[in-house]
Amino acid sequence: MFSEKYDSLWINAHLVTMADTDEYGIIKDGAIAVRDGRILWVGPAKDVSPEVKLNADRVEDLAGTWMTPGLVDCHTHLVYAGNRSNEFEMRLKGADYQAIATAGGGITSTVRAVREASEEEIRQQSLPRLQAILADGVTTLEIKSGYGLDLENELKLLRVIKQLEAHTPARIVATFLGAHTVPPEYQGRPDDYVQLIITSILPEVVNRNLASAVDVFCETIGFNLEQTERIFQAARDKKLAIKLHAEQLSDSKGTVLAARYQALSADHLEYLDPEDVPALANGGCVAVLLPGAFYYLNETQKPPIQALRAAGVPMAVSTDANPGTSPVLSIRSMLNMACVLFGLTPAEALAGVTKHAAQALGLQDEVGTLAAGKVADFAVWDVSSPVDLAYQLGGNPLRFSVMGGRKYDPENCCTCD
Ligand code: NIG
Ligand code: FE
């Protein structure tokens, strides 16, 4: 046991550590000590000596609540301008997502809105979405570009992501998704657009240190395998991590390619052939499940959960927060949908928004479990068991979250001025 002075001791909580186990890793009546923003010690409260308690600068009594790792939302597109509720209505009247996209709506309609908006307007519109996500216990999230699709506007989106990052205690990871769709000025010339990404946009993104990963929408309405691979090669040359929107609407074999490039993750996967699951396992990729997009598109084809489980592929769960397929700002509702729609157990779903989501961002040594050495990011919940987090829709059982050892104050945070 340690006896040095440390910043804070959190006692009287049941800890859902998510560490070293396939299940919750619960420590009933636990305690957690924090120093310099990192977890110093985690264990049963009975093992905390009175002397150690005296050494704490601050002791927080959590009154029998439950503590999880801070949640990680590993796939979002929440920085954009405008709104596509009109397309939601069109789909309900019978139009389908791909037809709307082919007719110049979908992603392209958000691209128009982003190009017309100033950086400041995009930031003002995106901030409430970020705040809503954080209000659900998220302490780390990924945000993709992908609605600018030219040098000026992709950089504009990535700068907004950086500004949000600078003004919130949450950890934000930026991903460059220049290959989200072919922009109108390159219609019919997708290879030329891929070339523009590789020779012009990606190098600038890297020079300015605006993203740590690339992503591609590999799909019939996105980019084909060969185009995707060209972007992967450029990303690898620049030492960026790789992610992929794969098998969302058809089996394009993007997952096999992503695995070959040892991508951090392959995301969506509704149309993934179970026979390709071993490749994913061998590539060490996380399967990111996005039940919000499945739900909004009224999809019936489900990801091959049983095959993923059997192959031991880590499954993450995320909001996919975006204006088209998943206008979702609640990761807790994704816990529920991952269980009800995809058949994950509540423990698998919680692993999906903690340790597996951290792995999907390459941050598994930093966040995602309650363990000594990790960043002191946690969420404190008024629930009677961790199952409640997936069980209930609506309401907000989050008492508060802690980021880097400090309580997150929603009133006094995320103001970019
Ligand atoms: O993850 N599939 C591609 N990208 C997003 C949708 C973006 C949009 O419709 O604006 C997705 O579902
Ligand atoms: Fe997405």
Coordinates of C-alpha atoms and ligand atoms in Angstrom, one line a residue:
M1 CA 0.0 0.0 0.0
F2 CA 1.3 3.5 -0.7
S3 CA 1.6 6.2 1.9
E4 CA 2.6 9.3 -0.1
K5 CA 0.5 12.3 -0.4
Y6 CA -2.0 12.2 -3.2
D7 CA -4.6 14.4 -4.8
S8 CA -7.9 12.7 -4.0
L9 CA -9.5 9.6 -2.7
W10 CA -12.9 8.5 -3.9
I11 CA -14.7 6.2 -1.5
N12 CA -18.0 4.4 -0.9
A13 CA -18.7 3.5 -4.6
H14 CA -19.1 0.2 -6.3
L15 CA -16.4 0.1 -9.0
V16 CA -17.1 -1.4 -12.4
T17 CA -13.5 -1.6 -13.4
M18 CA -13.9 -3.4 -16.8
A19 CA -10.3 -4.5 -16.2
D20 CA -8.7 -8.0 -16.7
T21 CA -12.0 -9.8 -17.3
D22 CA -14.7 -10.4 -19.8
E23 CA -17.3 -9.2 -17.4
Y24 CA -17.7 -6.0 -15.4
G25 CA -14.8 -6.6 -13.0
I26 CA -16.8 -5.3 -10.1
I27 CA -15.3 -4.2 -6.8
K28 CA -18.1 -3.7 -4.3
D29 CA -17.4 -1.0 -1.7
G30 CA -14.4 0.1 -3.6
A31 CA -12.0 3.1 -3.4
I32 CA -9.9 4.8 -6.0
A33 CA -7.0 7.1 -5.4
V34 CA -5.9 9.8 -7.9
R35 CA -2.6 11.7 -8.3
D36 CA -1.7 14.2 -11.0
G37 CA -4.7 13.2 -13.0
R38 CA -4.0 9.5 -13.1
I39 CA -5.3 6.6 -11.1
L40 CA -2.8 5.7 -8.5
W41 CA -4.6 2.8 -6.8
V42 CA -7.9 0.9 -7.1
G43 CA -9.2 -1.6 -4.7
P44 CA -11.7 -2.5 -1.9
A45 CA -12.3 0.3 0.6
K46 CA -11.4 -2.0 3.4
D47 CA -7.8 -2.0 2.1
V48 CA -7.5 1.8 2.4
S49 CA -5.7 2.4 5.7
P50 CA -6.6 5.3 7.9
E51 CA -3.1 6.7 7.4
V52 CA -3.7 6.7 3.7
K53 CA -7.0 8.5 4.1
L54 CA -5.2 11.2 6.1
N55 CA -2.7 11.6 3.3
A56 CA -5.4 12.5 0.8
D57 CA -5.8 16.2 0.0
R58 CA -9.5 15.5 -0.5
V59 CA -11.8 12.6 0.2
E60 CA -15.0 12.3 -1.8
D61 CA -17.8 10.1 -0.4
L62 CA -19.8 8.7 -3.3
A63 CA -22.7 7.5 -1.1
G64 CA -23.0 4.0 -2.5
T65 CA -23.2 5.0 -6.2
W66 CA -21.6 3.0 -9.0
M67 CA -18.5 4.1 -10.9
T68 CA -17.5 3.1 -14.4
P69 CA -14.6 4.2 -16.5
G70 CA -15.4 7.4 -18.3
L71 CA -17.2 6.4 -21.5
V72 CA -15.5 6.5 -24.9
D73 CA -17.5 7.4 -28.0
C74 CA -15.1 6.1 -30.7
H75 CA -16.9 7.1 -33.9
T76 CA -18.7 10.4 -34.4
H77 CA -19.2 13.0 -37.1
L78 CA -20.5 15.6 -34.8
V79 CA -18.8 18.7 -36.3
Y80 CA -20.9 19.9 -39.2
A81 CA -23.4 22.6 -40.1
G82 CA -27.1 22.3 -40.9
N83 CA -29.6 19.6 -40.4
R84 CA -31.1 16.8 -42.5
S85 CA -34.5 16.2 -40.8
N86 CA -36.0 16.7 -44.2
E87 CA -34.3 13.5 -45.3
F88 CA -35.5 11.6 -42.2
E89 CA -39.0 12.6 -43.3
M90 CA -38.3 11.6 -47.0
R91 CA -37.2 8.2 -45.9
L92 CA -40.3 7.8 -43.8
K93 CA -42.3 8.5 -47.0
G94 CA -40.4 5.8 -48.9
A95 CA -37.2 7.2 -50.3
D96 CA -34.1 5.2 -49.4
Y97 CA -30.7 6.5 -48.1
Q98 CA -28.8 5.5 -51.2
A99 CA -31.3 7.0 -53.6
I100 CA -31.3 10.3 -51.7
A101 CA -27.5 10.3 -51.7
T102 CA -27.3 9.5 -55.5
A103 CA -29.7 12.4 -56.1
G104 CA -27.3 14.9 -54.4
G105 CA -28.7 14.7 -50.9
G106 CA -27.2 12.8 -48.1
I107 CA -23.6 13.6 -47.2
T108 CA -23.4 16.0 -50.1
S109 CA -26.1 18.1 -48.7
T110 CA -24.2 18.5 -45.4
V111 CA -21.1 19.3 -47.5
R112 CA -23.0 22.3 -49.0
A113 CA -24.0 23.5 -45.6
V114 CA -20.4 23.2 -44.3
R115 CA -19.0 25.1 -47.2
E116 CA -21.4 27.9 -46.8
A117 CA -20.8 28.2 -43.0
S118 CA -18.0 30.0 -41.2
E119 CA -15.7 28.3 -38.8
E120 CA -17.4 30.1 -36.0
E121 CA -20.9 29.0 -37.1
I122 CA -19.8 25.4 -37.3
R123 CA -18.3 25.6 -33.9
Q124 CA -21.4 27.2 -32.4
Q125 CA -23.6 24.5 -34.0
S126 CA -21.4 21.7 -32.9
L127 CA -20.8 22.7 -29.3
P128 CA -24.3 21.7 -28.0
R129 CA -23.8 18.3 -29.6
L130 CA -20.5 17.9 -27.9
Q131 CA -22.1 19.0 -24.6
A132 CA -25.0 16.5 -25.0
I133 CA -22.5 13.7 -25.6
L134 CA -20.5 14.6 -22.5
A135 CA -23.7 14.8 -20.4
D136 CA -24.0 11.0 -20.9
G137 CA -20.7 10.2 -19.1
V138 CA -18.4 10.4 -22.2
T139 CA -14.9 11.6 -21.3
T140 CA -13.1 10.6 -24.6
L141 CA -14.5 10.9 -28.1
E142 CA -13.4 10.7 -31.7
I143 CA -14.7 13.3 -34.2
K144 CA -14.2 12.9 -38.0
S145 CA -14.0 15.5 -40.7
G146 CA -15.6 14.5 -44.0
Y147 CA -18.2 17.2 -44.7
G148 CA -15.8 19.6 -46.4
L149 CA -14.2 17.5 -49.1
D150 CA -11.8 20.1 -50.3
L151 CA -8.6 21.5 -48.8
E152 CA -10.1 24.6 -47.3
N153 CA -13.2 23.0 -45.9
E154 CA -11.6 19.8 -44.5
L155 CA -9.1 22.0 -42.7
K156 CA -11.9 24.2 -41.5
L157 CA -13.7 21.2 -39.9
L158 CA -10.5 19.8 -38.4
R159 CA -9.6 23.2 -36.9
V160 CA -13.1 23.3 -35.3
I161 CA -12.4 19.9 -33.8
K162 CA -9.1 21.2 -32.4
Q163 CA -10.8 24.2 -30.9
L164 CA -13.4 22.0 -29.2
E165 CA -10.6 19.9 -27.9
A166 CA -8.7 22.9 -26.5
H167 CA -11.8 24.1 -24.6
T168 CA -13.1 21.0 -23.0
P169 CA -11.3 18.7 -20.5
A170 CA -12.6 15.8 -22.6
R171 CA -10.1 14.0 -24.7
I172 CA -10.9 14.4 -28.4
V173 CA -9.3 12.4 -31.2
A174 CA -9.6 13.8 -34.7
T175 CA -9.9 11.6 -37.8
F176 CA -9.5 12.8 -41.4
L177 CA -12.4 11.4 -43.5
G178 CA -11.7 13.2 -46.7
A179 CA -12.9 10.1 -48.6
H180 CA -16.4 10.3 -47.3
T181 CA -18.1 10.8 -50.7
V182 CA -17.1 12.2 -54.0
P183 CA -17.7 16.0 -54.0
P184 CA -19.9 17.5 -56.7
E185 CA -17.0 19.1 -58.5
Y186 CA -15.4 15.7 -59.0
Q187 CA -18.6 13.9 -60.0
G188 CA -17.7 11.0 -62.3
R189 CA -14.0 11.4 -61.5
P190 CA -13.6 9.7 -58.2
D191 CA -9.9 8.7 -58.9
D192 CA -9.0 12.4 -59.4
Y193 CA -10.6 13.2 -56.1
V194 CA -8.6 10.4 -54.4
Q195 CA -5.5 11.9 -56.0
L196 CA -6.4 15.3 -54.6
I197 CA -6.7 13.8 -51.2
I198 CA -3.3 12.0 -51.4
T199 CA -1.3 14.8 -53.0
S200 CA -2.9 17.9 -51.4
I201 CA -5.3 17.5 -48.6
L202 CA -3.8 14.7 -46.6
P203 CA -0.2 16.2 -46.6
E204 CA -1.6 19.5 -45.2
V205 CA -3.6 17.7 -42.6
V206 CA -0.4 16.0 -41.5
N207 CA 1.8 19.1 -41.7
R208 CA -0.7 20.9 -39.4
N209 CA -1.0 18.0 -37.1
L210 CA -4.8 18.1 -37.4
A211 CA -5.6 14.4 -37.3
S212 CA -4.1 11.1 -36.0
A213 CA -6.0 8.7 -38.2
V214 CA -7.7 8.4 -41.6
D215 CA -11.0 6.9 -42.4
V216 CA -12.7 6.1 -45.8
F217 CA -16.3 5.2 -46.7
C218 CA -15.7 2.0 -48.6
E219 CA -19.1 1.4 -50.3
T220 CA -20.9 1.5 -53.6
I221 CA -21.9 5.1 -52.9
G222 CA -18.4 5.8 -51.5
F223 CA -15.0 4.5 -52.6
N224 CA -14.1 1.2 -54.1
L225 CA -11.4 -1.2 -52.7
E226 CA -8.7 0.1 -55.0
Q227 CA -9.3 3.7 -54.1
T228 CA -9.5 2.9 -50.4
E229 CA -6.2 1.1 -50.6
R230 CA -4.5 4.1 -52.2
I231 CA -5.6 6.2 -49.3
F232 CA -4.5 3.6 -46.8
Q233 CA -1.0 3.5 -48.4
A234 CA -0.7 7.3 -48.2
A235 CA -1.9 7.2 -44.6
R236 CA 0.6 4.5 -43.7
D237 CA 3.4 6.5 -45.4
K238 CA 2.5 9.4 -43.1
K239 CA 2.3 7.2 -40.1
L240 CA -1.4 7.8 -39.5
A241 CA -3.6 5.2 -37.9
I242 CA -6.3 3.7 -40.2
K243 CA -10.0 3.2 -39.7
L244 CA -12.7 2.2 -42.2
H245 CA -16.5 2.5 -42.7
A246 CA -16.9 -1.0 -44.0
E247 CA -19.8 -3.3 -45.0
Q248 CA -22.5 -0.8 -44.0
L249 CA -24.8 -1.2 -47.0
S250 CA -23.1 -4.1 -48.9
D251 CA -20.4 -6.6 -48.7
S252 CA -17.6 -4.7 -50.4
K253 CA -14.8 -6.6 -48.6
G254 CA -13.4 -3.4 -47.1
T255 CA -13.0 -5.3 -43.8
V256 CA -10.5 -7.7 -45.3
L257 CA -8.5 -4.8 -46.7
A258 CA -8.7 -2.9 -43.3
A259 CA -7.5 -6.0 -41.6
R260 CA -4.6 -6.4 -44.0
Y261 CA -3.5 -2.8 -43.1
Q262 CA -3.9 -3.6 -39.4
A263 CA -6.5 -0.8 -39.1
L264 CA -7.5 0.2 -35.6
S265 CA -11.1 -0.6 -36.4
A266 CA -13.6 -1.6 -39.1
D267 CA -16.9 0.1 -38.4
H268 CA -20.6 -0.7 -39.1
L269 CA -20.2 -4.3 -40.5
E270 CA -23.9 -5.1 -41.0
Y271 CA -23.0 -6.9 -44.3
L272 CA -19.7 -8.5 -43.1
D273 CA -19.5 -12.1 -44.3
P274 CA -18.9 -14.3 -41.2
E275 CA -16.2 -16.0 -43.3
D276 CA -14.2 -12.7 -43.2
V277 CA -14.3 -12.5 -39.4
P278 CA -11.1 -14.5 -38.9
A279 CA -9.2 -11.9 -41.1
L280 CA -10.5 -9.2 -38.8
A281 CA -9.3 -11.1 -35.8
N282 CA -5.9 -11.7 -37.3
G283 CA -5.5 -8.0 -38.2
G284 CA -6.1 -7.1 -34.5
C285 CA -8.9 -4.7 -35.5
V286 CA -11.8 -3.7 -33.3
A287 CA -15.3 -4.2 -34.7
V288 CA -17.2 -0.9 -34.1
L289 CA -20.9 -1.5 -34.0
L290 CA -23.2 1.5 -34.8
P291 CA -26.7 0.5 -33.8
G292 CA -28.0 4.1 -34.3
A293 CA -27.4 4.0 -38.0
F294 CA -28.9 0.5 -38.2
Y295 CA -32.0 1.8 -36.4
Y296 CA -32.4 5.0 -38.4
L297 CA -32.0 3.3 -41.7
N298 CA -34.5 0.6 -40.6
E299 CA -31.9 -1.9 -41.6
T300 CA -32.7 -5.6 -41.2
Q301 CA -29.3 -7.1 -41.9
K302 CA -27.4 -7.4 -38.6
P303 CA -23.6 -7.6 -38.0
P304 CA -22.4 -11.2 -37.5
I305 CA -22.2 -10.8 -33.7
Q306 CA -21.9 -14.5 -33.0
A307 CA -19.0 -15.0 -35.4
L308 CA -17.3 -11.9 -34.0
R309 CA -17.8 -13.1 -30.4
A310 CA -16.6 -16.6 -31.3
A311 CA -13.4 -15.2 -32.9
G312 CA -12.7 -13.0 -30.0
V313 CA -12.9 -9.8 -32.0
P314 CA -13.3 -6.9 -29.5
M315 CA -16.6 -5.2 -30.2
A316 CA -17.0 -1.5 -29.6
V317 CA -20.2 0.5 -29.6
S318 CA -20.6 4.1 -30.7
T319 CA -23.1 6.8 -31.5
D320 CA -21.9 7.5 -35.1
A321 CA -23.4 10.9 -34.3
N322 CA -24.1 12.5 -37.7
P323 CA -26.8 14.5 -39.4
G324 CA -27.9 11.7 -41.8
T325 CA -27.9 8.0 -40.7
S326 CA -27.5 8.6 -36.9
P327 CA -28.6 11.9 -35.4
V328 CA -27.9 10.4 -32.0
L329 CA -26.3 12.3 -29.1
S330 CA -26.6 9.6 -26.4
I331 CA -24.1 6.8 -26.0
R332 CA -26.3 5.3 -23.3
S333 CA -29.1 4.7 -25.8
M334 CA -26.6 3.0 -28.0
L335 CA -25.8 0.6 -25.1
N336 CA -29.5 -0.3 -25.1
M337 CA -29.7 -0.7 -28.9
A338 CA -26.6 -2.8 -29.0
C339 CA -28.3 -5.2 -26.6
V340 CA -31.9 -5.1 -28.0
L341 CA -31.1 -4.9 -31.7
F342 CA -27.8 -6.7 -31.9
G343 CA -28.0 -9.1 -29.0
L344 CA -25.0 -8.0 -27.0
T345 CA -25.1 -8.7 -23.3
P346 CA -25.1 -5.5 -21.2
A347 CA -21.5 -6.3 -20.1
E348 CA -20.4 -6.6 -23.7
A349 CA -22.1 -3.4 -24.5
L350 CA -20.4 -1.6 -21.6
A351 CA -17.0 -3.0 -22.7
G352 CA -18.0 -1.6 -26.1
V353 CA -18.1 2.0 -24.8
T354 CA -15.1 1.6 -22.5
K355 CA -12.1 -0.7 -23.0
H356 CA -12.9 -1.8 -26.6
A357 CA -13.8 1.8 -27.7
A358 CA -10.5 2.9 -26.2
Q359 CA -8.7 0.2 -28.3
A360 CA -10.6 1.4 -31.4
L361 CA -8.8 4.7 -30.9
G362 CA -5.4 3.2 -29.9
L363 CA -5.9 4.6 -26.4
Q364 CA -6.1 1.3 -24.5
D365 CA -3.1 2.2 -22.3
E366 CA -4.6 5.5 -21.4
V367 CA -8.4 5.1 -20.8
G368 CA -11.2 2.6 -20.9
T369 CA -10.7 0.8 -17.5
L370 CA -10.4 1.7 -13.9
A371 CA -6.8 0.6 -13.3
A372 CA -3.7 2.0 -11.8
G373 CA -1.7 4.1 -14.3
K374 CA -4.7 5.0 -16.4
V375 CA -6.0 8.6 -16.8
A376 CA -8.4 9.4 -13.9
D377 CA -11.5 9.5 -16.1
F378 CA -14.6 8.1 -14.6
A379 CA -18.4 8.4 -14.5
V380 CA -20.5 8.1 -11.3
W381 CA -24.0 6.8 -11.7
D382 CA -27.2 6.6 -9.6
V383 CA -28.0 3.1 -10.6
S384 CA -28.6 -0.1 -8.7
S385 CA -26.4 -2.2 -11.0
P386 CA -24.3 -1.7 -14.1
V387 CA -27.0 -3.5 -16.1
D388 CA -29.2 -0.4 -15.6
L389 CA -27.0 1.6 -17.9
A390 CA -28.2 -0.5 -20.9
Y391 CA -31.6 -1.3 -19.5
Q392 CA -33.1 2.2 -19.2
L393 CA -33.8 4.5 -22.1
G394 CA -34.1 8.2 -21.3
G395 CA -33.6 10.0 -18.0
N396 CA -30.0 10.6 -17.0
P397 CA -28.6 8.6 -14.1
L398 CA -25.2 10.3 -14.4
R399 CA -24.3 12.0 -11.2
F400 CA -21.2 13.5 -12.6
S401 CA -18.1 12.6 -14.5
V402 CA -14.5 13.1 -13.7
M403 CA -11.8 13.9 -16.3
G404 CA -8.2 13.8 -15.5
G405 CA -9.1 13.7 -11.8
R406 CA -11.3 16.7 -11.9
K407 CA -15.1 16.8 -11.7
Y408 CA -16.5 17.9 -15.0
D409 CA -18.7 21.0 -14.6
P410 CA -21.2 21.2 -17.5
E411 CA -22.0 24.8 -16.7
N412 CA -18.5 26.0 -16.8
C413 CA -17.0 24.1 -19.6
C414 CA -16.8 23.9 -23.4
T415 CA -17.0 27.6 -23.8
C416 CA -14.7 28.4 -26.6
D417 CA -14.4 32.2 -25.9
Ligands
NIG1 O1 -21.3 6.5 -40.6 N1 -21.6 6.0 -43.9 C1 -21.0 7.0 -44.0 N2 -21.0 8.0 -43.1 C2 -22.0 8.2 -42.1 C3 -23.2 8.8 -42.6 C4 -23.0 10.2 -42.9 C5 -24.2 11.0 -43.4 O2 -25.2 10.4 -43.8 O3 -24.1 12.2 -43.2 C6 -22.3 6.9 -41.3 O4 -23.3 6.3 -41.4
FE2 FE -19.8 7.0 -39.5

